[in-house]
Short mmCIF file of C-alpha atoms in Angstrom, two decimals:
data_model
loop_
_atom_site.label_atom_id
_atom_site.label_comp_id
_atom_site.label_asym_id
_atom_site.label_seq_id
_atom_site.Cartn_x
_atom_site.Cartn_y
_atom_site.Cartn_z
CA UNK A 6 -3.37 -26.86 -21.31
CA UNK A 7 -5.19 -26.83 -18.02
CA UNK A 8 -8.60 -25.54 -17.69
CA UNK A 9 -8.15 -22.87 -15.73
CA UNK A 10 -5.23 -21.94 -18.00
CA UNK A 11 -7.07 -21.63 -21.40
CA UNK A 12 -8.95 -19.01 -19.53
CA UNK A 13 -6.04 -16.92 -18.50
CA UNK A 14 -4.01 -17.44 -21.86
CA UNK A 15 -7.13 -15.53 -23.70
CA UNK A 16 -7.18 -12.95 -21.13
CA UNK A 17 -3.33 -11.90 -21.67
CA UNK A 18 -3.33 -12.30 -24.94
CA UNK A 19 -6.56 -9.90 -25.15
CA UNK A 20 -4.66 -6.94 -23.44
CA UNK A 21 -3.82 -4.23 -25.13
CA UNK A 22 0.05 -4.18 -24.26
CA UNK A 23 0.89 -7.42 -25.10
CA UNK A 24 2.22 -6.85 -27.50
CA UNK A 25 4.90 -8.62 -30.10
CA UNK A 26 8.80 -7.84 -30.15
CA UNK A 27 8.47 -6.14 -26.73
CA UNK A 28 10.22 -6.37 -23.44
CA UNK A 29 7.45 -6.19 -20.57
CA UNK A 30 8.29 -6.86 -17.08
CA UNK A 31 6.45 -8.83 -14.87
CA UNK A 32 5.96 -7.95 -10.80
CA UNK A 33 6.37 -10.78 -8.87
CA UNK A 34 5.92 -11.80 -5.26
CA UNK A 35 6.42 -14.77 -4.89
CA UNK A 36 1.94 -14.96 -3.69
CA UNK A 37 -0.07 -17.44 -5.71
CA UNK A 38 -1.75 -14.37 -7.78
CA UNK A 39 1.44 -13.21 -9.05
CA UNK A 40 3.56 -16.46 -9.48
CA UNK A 41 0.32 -17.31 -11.84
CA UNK A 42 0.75 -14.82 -14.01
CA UNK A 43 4.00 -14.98 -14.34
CA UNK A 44 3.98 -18.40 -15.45
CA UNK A 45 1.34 -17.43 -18.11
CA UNK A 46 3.40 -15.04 -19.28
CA UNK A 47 6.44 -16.98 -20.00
CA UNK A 48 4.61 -19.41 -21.40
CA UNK A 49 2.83 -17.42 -23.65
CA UNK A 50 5.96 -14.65 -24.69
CA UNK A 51 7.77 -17.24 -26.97
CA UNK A 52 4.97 -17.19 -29.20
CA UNK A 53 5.06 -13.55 -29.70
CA UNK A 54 8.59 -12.86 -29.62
CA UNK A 55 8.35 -11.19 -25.90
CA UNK A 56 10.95 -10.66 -23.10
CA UNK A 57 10.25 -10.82 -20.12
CA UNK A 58 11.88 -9.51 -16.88
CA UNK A 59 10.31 -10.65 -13.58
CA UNK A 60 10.96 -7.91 -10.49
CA UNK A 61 10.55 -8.75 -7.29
CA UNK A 62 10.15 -5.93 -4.64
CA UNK A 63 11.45 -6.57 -1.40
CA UNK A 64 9.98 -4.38 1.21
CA UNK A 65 12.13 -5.52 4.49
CA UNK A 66 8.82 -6.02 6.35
CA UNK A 67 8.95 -9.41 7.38
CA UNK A 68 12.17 -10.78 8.20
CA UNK A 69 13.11 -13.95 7.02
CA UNK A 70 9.75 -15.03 6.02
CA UNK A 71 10.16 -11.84 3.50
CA UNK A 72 13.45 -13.19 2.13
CA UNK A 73 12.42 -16.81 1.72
CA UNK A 74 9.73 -14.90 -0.76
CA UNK A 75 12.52 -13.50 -2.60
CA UNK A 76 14.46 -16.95 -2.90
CA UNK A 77 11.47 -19.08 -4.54
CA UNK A 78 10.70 -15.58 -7.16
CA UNK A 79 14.61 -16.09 -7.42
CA UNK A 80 14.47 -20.24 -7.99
CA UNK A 81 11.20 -20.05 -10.19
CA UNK A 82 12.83 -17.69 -12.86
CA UNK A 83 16.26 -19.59 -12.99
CA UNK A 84 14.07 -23.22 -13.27
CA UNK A 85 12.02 -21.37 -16.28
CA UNK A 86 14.92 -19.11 -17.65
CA UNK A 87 13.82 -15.57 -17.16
CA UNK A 88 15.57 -12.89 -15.81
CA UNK A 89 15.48 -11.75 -12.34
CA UNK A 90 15.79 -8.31 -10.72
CA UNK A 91 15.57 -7.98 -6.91
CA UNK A 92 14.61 -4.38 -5.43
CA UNK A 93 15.32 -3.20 -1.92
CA UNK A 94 12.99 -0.63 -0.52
CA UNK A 95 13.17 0.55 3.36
CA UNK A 96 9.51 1.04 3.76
CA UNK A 97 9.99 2.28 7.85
CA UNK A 98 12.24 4.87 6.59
CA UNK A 99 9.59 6.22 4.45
CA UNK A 100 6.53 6.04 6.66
CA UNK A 101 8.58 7.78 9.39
CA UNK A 102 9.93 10.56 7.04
CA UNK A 103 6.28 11.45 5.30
CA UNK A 104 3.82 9.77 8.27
CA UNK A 105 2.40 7.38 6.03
CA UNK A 106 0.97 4.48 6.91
CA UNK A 107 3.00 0.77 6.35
CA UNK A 108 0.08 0.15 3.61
CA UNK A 109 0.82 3.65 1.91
CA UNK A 110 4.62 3.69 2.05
CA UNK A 111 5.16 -0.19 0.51
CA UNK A 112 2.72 0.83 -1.86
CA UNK A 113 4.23 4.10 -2.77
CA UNK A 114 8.07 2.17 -2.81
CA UNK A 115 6.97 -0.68 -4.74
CA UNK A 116 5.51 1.50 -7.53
CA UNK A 117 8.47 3.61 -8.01
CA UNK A 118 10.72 0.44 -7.57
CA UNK A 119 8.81 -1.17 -10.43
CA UNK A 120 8.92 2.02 -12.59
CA UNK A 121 13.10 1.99 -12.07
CA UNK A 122 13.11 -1.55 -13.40
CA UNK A 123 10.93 -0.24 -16.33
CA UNK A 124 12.90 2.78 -17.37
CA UNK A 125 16.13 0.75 -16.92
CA UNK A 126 14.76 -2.26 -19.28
CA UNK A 127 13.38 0.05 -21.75
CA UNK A 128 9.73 -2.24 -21.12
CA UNK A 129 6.39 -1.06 -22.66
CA UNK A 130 4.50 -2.46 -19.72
CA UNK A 131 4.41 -3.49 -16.23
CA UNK A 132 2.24 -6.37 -15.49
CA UNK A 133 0.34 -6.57 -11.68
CA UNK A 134 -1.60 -9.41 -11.00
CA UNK A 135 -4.73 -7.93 -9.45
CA UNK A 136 -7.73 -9.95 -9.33
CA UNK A 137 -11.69 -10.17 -8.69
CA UNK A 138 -11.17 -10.14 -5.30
CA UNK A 139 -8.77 -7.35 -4.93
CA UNK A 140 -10.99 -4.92 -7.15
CA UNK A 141 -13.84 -5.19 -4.63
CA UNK A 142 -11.42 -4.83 -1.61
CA UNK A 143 -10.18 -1.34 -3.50
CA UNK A 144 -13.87 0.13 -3.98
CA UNK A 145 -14.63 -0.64 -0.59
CA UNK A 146 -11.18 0.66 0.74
CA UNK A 147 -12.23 3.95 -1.58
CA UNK A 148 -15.04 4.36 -0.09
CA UNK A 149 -13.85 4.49 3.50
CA UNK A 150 -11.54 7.04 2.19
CA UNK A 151 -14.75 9.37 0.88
CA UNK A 152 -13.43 8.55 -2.92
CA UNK A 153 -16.19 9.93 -5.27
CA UNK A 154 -16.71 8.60 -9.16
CA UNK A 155 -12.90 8.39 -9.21
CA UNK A 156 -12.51 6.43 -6.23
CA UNK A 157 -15.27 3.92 -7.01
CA UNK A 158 -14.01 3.07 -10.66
CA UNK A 159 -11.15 0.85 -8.68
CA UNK A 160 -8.15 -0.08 -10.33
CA UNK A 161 -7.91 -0.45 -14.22
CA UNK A 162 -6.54 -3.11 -16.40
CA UNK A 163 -4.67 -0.60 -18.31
CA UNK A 164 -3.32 2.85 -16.82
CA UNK A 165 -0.65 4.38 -18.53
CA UNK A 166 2.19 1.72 -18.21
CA UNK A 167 0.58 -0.63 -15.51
CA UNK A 168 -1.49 -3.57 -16.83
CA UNK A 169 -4.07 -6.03 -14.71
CA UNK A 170 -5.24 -8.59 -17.38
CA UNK A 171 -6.74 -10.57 -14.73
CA UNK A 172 -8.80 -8.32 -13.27
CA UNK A 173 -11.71 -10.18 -14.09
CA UNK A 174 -10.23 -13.27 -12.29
CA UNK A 175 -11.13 -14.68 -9.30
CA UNK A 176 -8.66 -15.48 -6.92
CA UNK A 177 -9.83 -19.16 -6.54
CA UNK A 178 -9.33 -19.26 -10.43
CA UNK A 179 -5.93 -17.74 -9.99
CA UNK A 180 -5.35 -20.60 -6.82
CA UNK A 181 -6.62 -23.52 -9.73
CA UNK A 182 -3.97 -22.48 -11.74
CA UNK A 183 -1.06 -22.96 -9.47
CA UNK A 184 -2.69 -26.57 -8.37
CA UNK A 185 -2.85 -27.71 -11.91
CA UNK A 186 0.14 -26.46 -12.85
CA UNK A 187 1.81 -27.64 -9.77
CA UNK A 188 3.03 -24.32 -8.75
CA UNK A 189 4.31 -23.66 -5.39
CA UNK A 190 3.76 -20.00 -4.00
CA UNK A 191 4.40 -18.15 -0.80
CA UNK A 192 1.77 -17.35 2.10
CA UNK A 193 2.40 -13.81 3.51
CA UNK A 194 1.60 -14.10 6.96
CA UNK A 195 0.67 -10.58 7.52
CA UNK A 196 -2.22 -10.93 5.60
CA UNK A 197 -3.92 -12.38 8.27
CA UNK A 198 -3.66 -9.18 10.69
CA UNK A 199 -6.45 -7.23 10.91
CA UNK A 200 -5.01 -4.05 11.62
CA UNK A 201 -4.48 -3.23 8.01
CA UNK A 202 -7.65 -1.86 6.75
CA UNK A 203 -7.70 -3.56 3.41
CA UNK A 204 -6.92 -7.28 5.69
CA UNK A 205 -9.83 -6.44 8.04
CA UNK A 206 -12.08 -5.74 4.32
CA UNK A 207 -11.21 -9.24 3.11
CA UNK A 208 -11.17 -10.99 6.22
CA UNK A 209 -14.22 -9.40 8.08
CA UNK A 210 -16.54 -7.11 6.37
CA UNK A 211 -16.64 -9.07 2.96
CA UNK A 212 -17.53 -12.58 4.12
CA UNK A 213 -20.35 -10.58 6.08
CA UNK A 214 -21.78 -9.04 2.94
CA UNK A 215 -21.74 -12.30 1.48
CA UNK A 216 -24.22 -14.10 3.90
CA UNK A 217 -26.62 -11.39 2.32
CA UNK A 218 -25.19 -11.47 -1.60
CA UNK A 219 -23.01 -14.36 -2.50
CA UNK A 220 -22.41 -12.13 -5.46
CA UNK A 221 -21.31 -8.81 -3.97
CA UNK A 222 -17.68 -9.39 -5.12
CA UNK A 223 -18.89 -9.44 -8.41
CA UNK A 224 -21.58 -6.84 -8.10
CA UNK A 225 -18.47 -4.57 -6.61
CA UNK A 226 -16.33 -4.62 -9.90
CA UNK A 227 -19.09 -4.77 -12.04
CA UNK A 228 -19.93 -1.22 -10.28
CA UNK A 229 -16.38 0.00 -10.65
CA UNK A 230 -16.40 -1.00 -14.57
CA UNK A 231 -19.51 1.50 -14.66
CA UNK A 232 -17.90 4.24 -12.91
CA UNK A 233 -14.70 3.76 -14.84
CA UNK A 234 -17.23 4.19 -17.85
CA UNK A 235 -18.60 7.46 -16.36
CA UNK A 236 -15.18 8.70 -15.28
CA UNK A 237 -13.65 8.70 -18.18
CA UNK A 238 -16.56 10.46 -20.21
CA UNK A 239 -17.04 13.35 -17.62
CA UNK A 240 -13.51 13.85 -17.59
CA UNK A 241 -13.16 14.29 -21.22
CA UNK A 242 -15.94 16.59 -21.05
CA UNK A 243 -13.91 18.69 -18.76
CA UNK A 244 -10.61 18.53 -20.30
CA UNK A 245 -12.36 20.13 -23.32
CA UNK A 246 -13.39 22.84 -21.63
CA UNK A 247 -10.08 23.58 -20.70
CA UNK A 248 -8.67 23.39 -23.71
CA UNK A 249 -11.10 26.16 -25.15
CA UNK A 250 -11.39 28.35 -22.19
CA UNK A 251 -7.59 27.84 -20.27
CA UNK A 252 -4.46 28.24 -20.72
CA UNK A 253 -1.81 25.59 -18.85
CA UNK A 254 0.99 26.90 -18.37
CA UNK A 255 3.32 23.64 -16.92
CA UNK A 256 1.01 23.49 -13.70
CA UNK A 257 -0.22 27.21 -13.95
CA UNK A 258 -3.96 27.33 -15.13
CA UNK A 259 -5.42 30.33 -16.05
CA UNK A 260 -8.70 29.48 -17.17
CA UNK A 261 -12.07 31.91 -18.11
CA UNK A 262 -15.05 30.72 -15.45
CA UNK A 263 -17.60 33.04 -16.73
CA UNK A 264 -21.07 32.44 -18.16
CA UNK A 265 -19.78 28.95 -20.05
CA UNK A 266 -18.17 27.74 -16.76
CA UNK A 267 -21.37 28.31 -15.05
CA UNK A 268 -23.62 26.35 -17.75
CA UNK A 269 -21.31 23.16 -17.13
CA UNK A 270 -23.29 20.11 -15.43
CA UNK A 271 -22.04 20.42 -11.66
CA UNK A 272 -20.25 17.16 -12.65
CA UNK A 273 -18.08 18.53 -15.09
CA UNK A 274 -17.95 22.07 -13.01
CA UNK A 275 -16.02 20.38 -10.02
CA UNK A 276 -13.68 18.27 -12.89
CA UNK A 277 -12.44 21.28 -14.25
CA UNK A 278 -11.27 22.51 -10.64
CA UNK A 279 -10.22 19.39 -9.31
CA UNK A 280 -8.00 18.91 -12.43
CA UNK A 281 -6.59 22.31 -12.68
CA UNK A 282 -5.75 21.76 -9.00
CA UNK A 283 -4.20 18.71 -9.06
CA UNK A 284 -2.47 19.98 -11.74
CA UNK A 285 -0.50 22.63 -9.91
CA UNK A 286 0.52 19.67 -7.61
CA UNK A 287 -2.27 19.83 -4.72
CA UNK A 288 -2.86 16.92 -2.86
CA UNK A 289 -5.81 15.27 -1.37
CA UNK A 290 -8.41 17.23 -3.30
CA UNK A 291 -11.74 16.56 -1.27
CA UNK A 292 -15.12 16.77 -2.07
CA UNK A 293 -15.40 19.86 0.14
CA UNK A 294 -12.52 22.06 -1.67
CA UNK A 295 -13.99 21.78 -5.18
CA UNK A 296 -17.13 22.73 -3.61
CA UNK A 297 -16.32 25.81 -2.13
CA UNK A 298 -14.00 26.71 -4.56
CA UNK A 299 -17.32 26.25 -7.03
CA UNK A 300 -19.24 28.70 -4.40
CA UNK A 301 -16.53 31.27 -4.68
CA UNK A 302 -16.42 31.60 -8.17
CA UNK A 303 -20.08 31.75 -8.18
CA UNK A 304 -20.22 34.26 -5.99
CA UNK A 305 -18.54 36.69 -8.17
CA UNK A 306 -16.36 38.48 -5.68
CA UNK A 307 -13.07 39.80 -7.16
CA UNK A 308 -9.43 38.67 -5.85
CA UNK A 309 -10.21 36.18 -3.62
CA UNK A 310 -7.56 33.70 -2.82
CA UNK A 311 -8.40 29.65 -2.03
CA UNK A 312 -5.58 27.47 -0.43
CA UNK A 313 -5.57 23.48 -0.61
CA UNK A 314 -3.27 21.08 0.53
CA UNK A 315 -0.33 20.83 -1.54
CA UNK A 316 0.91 24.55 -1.10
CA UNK A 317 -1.62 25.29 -4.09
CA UNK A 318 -3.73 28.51 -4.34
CA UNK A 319 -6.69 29.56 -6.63
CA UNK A 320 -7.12 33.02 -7.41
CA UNK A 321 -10.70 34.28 -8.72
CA UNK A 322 -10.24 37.35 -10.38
CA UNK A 323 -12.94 39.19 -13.26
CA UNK A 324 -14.20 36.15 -14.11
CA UNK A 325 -11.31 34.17 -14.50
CA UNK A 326 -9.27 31.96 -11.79
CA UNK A 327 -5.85 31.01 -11.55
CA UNK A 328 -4.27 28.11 -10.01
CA UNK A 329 -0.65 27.66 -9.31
CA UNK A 330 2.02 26.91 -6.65
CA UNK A 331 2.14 29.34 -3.58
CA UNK A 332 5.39 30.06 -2.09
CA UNK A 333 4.10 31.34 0.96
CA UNK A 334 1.71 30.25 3.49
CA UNK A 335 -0.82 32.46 4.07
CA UNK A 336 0.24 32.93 8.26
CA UNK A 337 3.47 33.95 6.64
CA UNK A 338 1.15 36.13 4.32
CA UNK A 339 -0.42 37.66 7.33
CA UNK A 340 2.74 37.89 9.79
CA UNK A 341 4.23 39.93 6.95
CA UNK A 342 1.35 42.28 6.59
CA UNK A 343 0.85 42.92 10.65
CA UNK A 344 4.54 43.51 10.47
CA UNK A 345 4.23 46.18 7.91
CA UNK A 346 1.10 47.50 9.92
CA UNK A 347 3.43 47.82 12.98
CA UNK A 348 6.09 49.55 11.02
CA UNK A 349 3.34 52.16 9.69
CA UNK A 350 2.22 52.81 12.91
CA UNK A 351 5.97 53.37 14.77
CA UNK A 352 6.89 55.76 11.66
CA UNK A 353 3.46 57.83 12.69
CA UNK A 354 4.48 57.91 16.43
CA UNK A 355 8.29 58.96 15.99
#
């Protein structure tokens, strides 16, 4: 066993859904991180009666380059005897359809590719081979974005059916591995153009906080472990409050707000609104919207209505608010009611 292996052995067999008599699958792409802990994996699953299916998501960005990734996924699992599933996503299709960015939309692809693959396998668990590295890269990508607590815990080992076991890996650990173990990977060249944000993070503004703390990488997931901490208790605080005061209604909330609402720590206050309206399927929930939604209800004035992204609208109403999805726009609201003014005054005049 090689050094840096003993480490990463303990680490996978520490997390939670590893688990014997299992089929788990594996994402691979063909990248040092990945090809590392797939080998791990299949050399650890014997020993725990686990199967293992290795997908490899193949986002059509790169040309050839992209397929010669695909090939050595493709050679590793026939040389080690696992089996292989190739998905085809057409990321520019995507971004052009919804106006996301190339980042967003191969995320977004390769998430619900590797869900497919789950569902189809009947896996337990998906296993991603974030790092170190990559955790500081997402806090600091967060908090371009304006990402509060949320934002700032990063990405966690385990989240529903996605595992990270290495998260507390370095990615020269991760690159020790695949020397030692004589493991040949793929270099995405892409990763070298600054134009993606989370590229221009690794290449340019980490290295710079460096020259002031060597340890900032560190210091950054360390942080995001804390908020994770935090996250998770404030949230529980507010799904409690739910549960005694609301009523959810498969993405309707209708939810009392009155005197114990406005005893809730501020913290827990804008949890219960930014879950109730994410819950009714708003989008991009900002700092600003639970905030004056919070300012409304405080204010105690009857039937007003509050619109978010998402076609979602809040309702505050006697002390109580409701949250659910709004068919119309509120410029179709207000077309509609000039257009019944109109009509009003015509019928006077004839």
């Amino acid at each position: 066993m090689s050094k840096a292996g003993e480490c990463l052995y303990k680490m996978l067999e520490a997390c939670p859904l590893w688990t014997a008599n299992t089929t788990v699958l594996a994402a691979c792409s063909g990248g040092a991180d990945s090809l590392a802990l797939t080998d791990v994996m299949q050399r650890l699953a014997p020993l725990h009666n686990i199967k293992i299916q290795v997908v490899h998501v193949h986002h059509h960005l790169r040309g050839a380059e992209a397929d010669q990734d695909a090939e050595l996924v493709r050679a590793f699992c026939a040389e080690h005897k696992l089996s292989f599933v190739q998905k085809n996503v057409d990321v520019k299709a995507l971004v052009e359809a919804e106006g996301l960015s190339i980042e967003e939309g191969a995320r977004k692809l390769r998430y619900q590719a590797l869900e497919e693959c789950r569902v189809e396998a009947g896996a337990t668990a998906i296993f991603l081979a974030q790092h170190r590295d990559d955790q500081a890269e997402t806090v600091l990508l967060n908090l371009l974005r304006g990402s509060g607590t949320k934002g700032l815990r990063g990405m966690r080992e385990v989240n529903g059916y996605l595992v990270r076991p290495f998260l507390a890996v370095t990615k020269a650990e991760l690159l020790q591995y695949c020397q030692e173990e004589n493991i040949t990977y793929a270099v995405d060249s892409t990763n070298e153009d600054i134009t993606f944000t989370r590229n221009w993070l690794r290449k340019e503004i980490l290295p710079a906080l460096e020259k002031k703390n060597p340890n900032i990488k560190k210091q950054l997931a360390q942080a995001a472990t804390l908020a994770a901490w935090d996250e998770e208790y404030l949230q529980g605080e507010a799904d409690k409050y739910l549960r005694a005061y609301g009523t959810d209604l498969g993405g309707f909330y209708d939810v009392e707000v009155g005197p114990a609402f406005n005893q809730l720590a501020p913290a827990v206050k804008t949890r219960v609104l930014r879950t109730m309206l994410q819950g009714a399927g708003a989008v991009e929930v900002s700092f600003e919207h639970t905030r004056d939604l919070a300012a409304l209800i405080d204010k105690g004035v009857g039937n007003k209505a509050f619109d978010v992204p998402g076609k979602v609208r809040a309702i505050y109403l006697n002390g109580r608010l409701t949250v659910g999805k709004n068919t119309n726009s509120r410029a179709d609201e207000r077309a509609a009611k000039n257009f019944q003014k109109e009509c009003q005054r015509n019928a006077c005049k004839s």
